Amino acid sequence: AQKITQTQPGMFVQEKEAVTLDCTYDTSDQSYGLFWYKQPSSGEMIFLIYQGSYDEQNATEGRYSLNFQKARKSANLVISASQLGDSAMYFCAMRDSRSDMRFGAGTRLTVKP
Amino acid sequence: NAGVTQTPKFQVLKTGQSMTLQCAQDMNHEYMSWYRQDPGMGLRLIHYSVGAGITDQGEVPNGYNVSRSTTEDFPLRLLSAAPSQTSVYFCASTTYGTGPDEQFFGPGTRLTVL
């Protein structure tokens, strides 16, 4: 069965520093997609970045990058140069051949000035 | 382009009442889904649909019904509301498959069952 694990309930980072949010997943499929979403206090879900299981390069989107280690089944989100506006909940998610997207429990990131 | 719309935004029910949460998308997406989010938790999948006429259960389907008569609409029905169904409900849509197409979310419905 699909399972997404985020082991960090909360993280703190100093403004302008980088932070890594951990995500491990479990699937028996060879083809799958990994996603990260941000949920600010206003509640909306904001898509950040995608990594396909066959992608050889780690995905990057601006200050976001995904550290994809397929053999370890991990897909960690790296945020560089943290900003106060990055304070939010962050969710890792996966879609495999079952098509439904499953989410981890999330990590609450707090950026300190 | 409205994206994914949900109504209502807020709802208070009494135990035992029924209601339907509406969801619509205008992006011609095959795949639609309903999630619930409880305080301090991630999103849990209730039901999903890979196309009109096709629905399937997610992780927490008990107490909820869905139907998909058109590509655009995917209503979620609570048949007999219980306090355990107090939550924020998100509808989402995307294209079918494991590709890079992101899942678009509606703004959410905050439901309280007394």
CSV table of C-alpha atoms in Angstrom, one decimal:
chain,number,residue,atom,x,y,z
A,1,ALA,CA,0.0,0.0,0.0
A,2,GLN,CA,1.1,3.6,-0.6
A,3,LYS,CA,2.6,5.3,2.4
A,4,ILE,CA,4.1,8.7,2.8
A,5,THR,CA,6.1,9.5,5.9
A,6,GLN,CA,7.2,12.9,7.1
A,7,THR,CA,9.1,12.5,10.4
A,8,GLN,CA,9.5,16.2,11.3
A,9,PRO,CA,6.3,17.6,12.8
A,10,GLY,CA,8.0,21.0,13.2
A,11,MET,CA,11.1,22.7,11.9
A,12,PHE,CA,12.7,26.0,12.6
A,13,VAL,CA,15.1,27.9,10.3
A,14,GLN,CA,16.8,31.2,10.5
A,15,GLU,CA,15.8,33.7,7.7
A,16,LYS,CA,18.2,33.4,4.7
A,17,GLU,CA,19.4,30.0,5.6
A,18,ALA,CA,18.6,26.7,3.8
A,19,VAL,CA,16.3,24.0,5.3
A,20,THR,CA,15.6,20.4,4.3
A,21,LEU,CA,12.2,18.8,4.9
A,22,ASP,CA,12.2,15.0,4.9
A,23,CYS,CA,9.9,12.7,3.1
A,24,THR,CA,10.1,8.9,2.6
A,25,TYR,CA,7.6,6.9,0.6
A,26,ASP,CA,6.7,3.4,-0.1
A,27,THR,CA,5.3,1.9,-3.3
A,28,SER,CA,5.8,-1.2,-5.3
A,29,ASP,CA,5.3,0.6,-8.6
A,30,GLN,CA,8.1,1.6,-10.9
A,31,SER,CA,6.2,4.6,-12.3
A,32,TYR,CA,5.2,7.2,-9.8
A,33,GLY,CA,5.2,11.0,-9.2
A,34,LEU,CA,6.3,12.8,-6.1
A,35,PHE,CA,4.9,16.2,-5.2
A,36,TRP,CA,5.4,18.9,-2.5
A,37,TYR,CA,2.7,21.3,-1.5
A,38,LYS,CA,2.7,24.4,0.8
A,39,GLN,CA,-0.2,25.3,3.0
A,40,PRO,CA,0.0,28.7,4.5
A,41,SER,CA,-2.2,29.8,7.5
A,42,SER,CA,-4.8,30.9,5.0
A,43,GLY,CA,-5.5,27.3,4.2
A,44,GLU,CA,-5.0,27.0,0.4
A,45,MET,CA,-2.9,24.3,-1.1
A,46,ILE,CA,0.0,25.6,-3.2
A,47,PHE,CA,1.9,23.3,-5.6
A,48,LEU,CA,5.7,23.7,-5.3
A,49,ILE,CA,7.5,21.0,-7.1
A,50,TYR,CA,7.3,17.6,-8.9
A,51,GLN,CA,9.7,14.7,-9.3
A,52,GLY,CA,9.0,11.7,-11.6
A,53,SER,CA,10.3,8.3,-10.7
A,54,TYR,CA,12.2,8.1,-14.1
A,55,ASP,CA,13.7,11.6,-13.9
A,56,GLU,CA,17.4,11.4,-13.6
A,57,GLN,CA,17.9,14.9,-12.5
A,58,ASN,CA,16.7,16.4,-9.2
A,59,ALA,CA,13.8,18.8,-9.8
A,60,THR,CA,14.3,22.5,-9.1
A,61,GLU,CA,11.8,25.4,-9.1
A,62,GLY,CA,13.3,28.7,-8.0
A,63,ARG,CA,14.4,28.4,-4.4
A,64,TYR,CA,12.9,24.9,-4.1
A,65,SER,CA,14.7,21.7,-5.0
A,66,LEU,CA,14.0,18.1,-4.5
A,67,ASN,CA,16.7,15.8,-3.3
A,68,PHE,CA,15.5,12.5,-4.9
A,69,GLN,CA,17.2,9.3,-3.7
A,70,LYS,CA,15.3,6.5,-5.4
A,71,ALA,CA,17.0,3.6,-3.8
A,72,ARG,CA,16.3,5.0,-0.3
A,73,LYS,CA,12.8,6.0,-1.4
A,74,SER,CA,13.3,9.5,-0.2
A,75,ALA,CA,12.2,12.8,-1.7
A,76,ASN,CA,13.4,15.6,0.6
A,77,LEU,CA,12.4,19.2,-0.1
A,78,VAL,CA,15.2,21.8,0.1
A,79,ILE,CA,14.3,25.5,0.5
A,80,SER,CA,17.2,27.8,0.0
A,81,ALA,CA,17.5,31.3,1.4
A,82,SER,CA,14.4,31.0,3.6
A,83,GLN,CA,12.1,33.9,3.8
A,84,LEU,CA,9.5,34.8,6.4
A,85,GLY,CA,6.8,34.0,3.9
A,86,ASP,CA,8.0,30.4,3.8
A,87,SER,CA,6.5,29.8,7.2
A,88,ALA,CA,3.7,27.3,6.5
A,89,MET,CA,2.8,23.6,6.6
A,90,TYR,CA,4.6,21.5,3.9
A,91,PHE,CA,3.1,18.3,2.6
A,92,CYS,CA,4.8,15.6,0.6
A,93,ALA,CA,2.5,13.5,-1.7
A,94,MET,CA,2.8,10.7,-4.2
A,95,ARG,CA,0.8,9.3,-7.1
A,96,ASP,CA,1.5,5.8,-8.5
A,97,SER,CA,-0.4,3.5,-10.8
A,98,ARG,CA,-3.4,3.6,-8.4
A,99,SER,CA,-3.8,7.3,-9.5
A,100,ASP,CA,-5.0,8.6,-6.2
A,101,MET,CA,-2.7,11.0,-4.5
A,102,ARG,CA,-1.7,10.3,-0.9
A,103,PHE,CA,-0.2,12.8,1.5
A,104,GLY,CA,2.1,12.7,4.4
A,105,ALA,CA,1.2,14.2,7.8
A,106,GLY,CA,3.1,17.4,7.0
A,107,THR,CA,5.9,19.5,8.5
A,108,ARG,CA,5.3,22.9,10.0
A,109,LEU,CA,8.1,25.2,9.1
A,110,THR,CA,8.7,28.4,11.0
A,111,VAL,CA,11.2,30.9,9.7
A,112,LYS,CA,12.8,33.1,12.4
A,113,PRO,CA,13.8,36.7,11.6
B,1,ASN,CA,-10.7,30.4,-15.6
B,2,ALA,CA,-12.3,29.5,-12.2
B,3,GLY,CA,-10.2,26.3,-11.6
B,4,VAL,CA,-11.8,24.2,-8.8
B,5,THR,CA,-14.7,25.7,-6.9
B,6,GLN,CA,-16.3,24.5,-3.8
B,7,THR,CA,-19.5,25.4,-2.0
B,8,PRO,CA,-20.2,26.2,0.7
B,9,LYS,CA,-17.1,27.7,2.4
B,10,PHE,CA,-18.5,27.2,5.9
B,11,GLN,CA,-21.2,24.9,7.2
B,12,VAL,CA,-22.6,23.9,10.6
B,13,LEU,CA,-24.7,20.8,10.9
B,14,LYS,CA,-26.4,19.0,13.7
B,15,THR,CA,-25.7,15.3,14.3
B,16,GLY,CA,-27.8,13.2,11.9
B,17,GLN,CA,-28.4,15.9,9.3
B,18,SER,CA,-27.4,15.3,5.7
B,19,MET,CA,-25.8,17.6,3.2
B,20,THR,CA,-23.9,17.8,0.0
B,21,LEU,CA,-20.6,19.5,-0.6
B,22,GLN,CA,-20.4,20.8,-4.1
B,23,CYS,CA,-17.3,20.7,-6.2
B,24,ALA,CA,-16.8,21.8,-9.8
B,25,GLN,CA,-13.8,22.2,-12.1
B,26,ASP,CA,-13.6,23.8,-15.6
B,27,MET,CA,-10.2,22.4,-16.7
B,28,ASN,CA,-11.7,19.2,-18.3
B,29,HIS,CA,-9.7,17.1,-15.8
B,30,GLU,CA,-10.5,13.4,-15.7
B,31,TYR,CA,-9.4,12.9,-12.1
B,32,MET,CA,-11.2,14.4,-9.2
B,33,SER,CA,-10.9,13.6,-5.5
B,34,TRP,CA,-12.1,14.6,-2.0
B,35,TYR,CA,-9.9,14.9,1.0
B,36,ARG,CA,-10.5,15.8,4.6
B,37,GLN,CA,-7.9,17.6,6.8
B,38,ASP,CA,-8.2,17.4,10.5
B,39,PRO,CA,-6.2,19.7,12.8
B,40,GLY,CA,-2.5,19.0,12.8
B,41,MET,CA,-2.9,16.2,10.2
B,42,GLY,CA,-2.3,15.8,6.5
B,43,LEU,CA,-4.9,15.3,3.9
B,44,ARG,CA,-6.7,11.9,3.9
B,45,LEU,CA,-8.4,10.7,0.8
B,46,ILE,CA,-12.1,10.0,1.1
B,47,HIS,CA,-13.2,9.2,-2.5
B,48,TYR,CA,-11.9,9.7,-5.9
B,49,SER,CA,-13.0,9.4,-9.6
B,50,VAL,CA,-11.0,8.8,-12.7
B,51,GLY,CA,-13.8,9.9,-15.0
B,52,ALA,CA,-17.5,10.3,-15.4
B,53,GLY,CA,-19.4,7.3,-14.1
B,54,ILE,CA,-16.4,5.9,-12.2
B,55,THR,CA,-15.7,6.4,-8.5
B,56,ASP,CA,-13.6,4.5,-5.9
B,57,GLN,CA,-12.9,4.6,-2.2
B,58,GLY,CA,-9.9,6.2,-0.6
B,59,GLU,CA,-8.5,5.8,2.9
B,60,VAL,CA,-11.5,7.1,4.9
B,61,PRO,CA,-14.7,6.5,2.8
B,62,ASN,CA,-17.2,5.6,5.6
B,63,GLY,CA,-20.0,8.0,6.1
B,64,TYR,CA,-19.6,9.6,2.7
B,65,ASN,CA,-21.0,9.0,-0.8
B,66,VAL,CA,-20.0,10.4,-4.2
B,67,SER,CA,-21.1,10.3,-7.7
B,68,ARG,CA,-19.6,11.6,-11.0
B,69,SER,CA,-22.3,12.1,-13.6
B,70,THR,CA,-20.3,14.7,-15.5
B,71,THR,CA,-16.6,15.5,-16.0
B,72,GLU,CA,-17.1,18.9,-14.3
B,73,ASP,CA,-18.9,18.0,-11.1
B,74,PHE,CA,-18.0,15.7,-8.1
B,75,PRO,CA,-20.3,16.2,-5.1
B,76,LEU,CA,-19.7,14.7,-1.7
B,77,ARG,CA,-22.7,13.6,0.3
B,78,LEU,CA,-22.8,13.2,4.1
B,79,LEU,CA,-25.8,10.9,4.7
B,80,SER,CA,-26.0,11.3,8.5
B,81,ALA,CA,-23.5,13.8,9.9
B,82,ALA,CA,-21.5,12.8,13.0
B,83,PRO,CA,-19.2,15.0,15.2
B,84,SER,CA,-16.2,12.9,13.9
B,85,GLN,CA,-16.9,14.4,10.5
B,86,THR,CA,-16.0,17.9,11.7
B,87,SER,CA,-13.1,18.8,9.4
B,88,VAL,CA,-11.9,20.9,6.5
B,89,TYR,CA,-12.8,19.3,3.2
B,90,PHE,CA,-10.8,19.8,0.0
B,91,CYS,CA,-11.8,18.9,-3.5
B,92,ALA,CA,-9.1,18.5,-6.1
B,93,SER,CA,-8.7,17.7,-9.8
B,94,THR,CA,-5.9,16.8,-12.2
B,95,THR,CA,-5.2,14.9,-15.3
B,96,TYR,CA,-5.0,11.2,-15.1
B,97,GLY,CA,-1.7,9.4,-14.6
B,98,THR,CA,1.6,9.7,-12.7
B,99,GLY,CA,2.9,12.6,-14.7
B,100,PRO,CA,3.9,16.1,-13.6
B,101,ASP,CA,0.5,17.6,-13.8
B,102,GLU,CA,-0.2,19.1,-10.4
B,103,GLN,CA,-3.4,18.5,-8.5
B,104,PHE,CA,-5.4,21.7,-8.3
B,105,PHE,CA,-7.3,22.2,-5.0
B,106,GLY,CA,-10.4,24.1,-4.2
B,107,PRO,CA,-10.4,26.6,-1.4
B,108,GLY,CA,-11.9,24.1,1.1
B,109,THR,CA,-15.1,23.8,3.1
B,110,ARG,CA,-14.9,24.1,6.9
B,111,LEU,CA,-17.6,21.8,8.3
B,112,THR,CA,-18.6,21.6,11.9
B,113,VAL,CA,-21.0,18.9,13.2
B,114,LEU,CA,-22.6,19.6,16.6
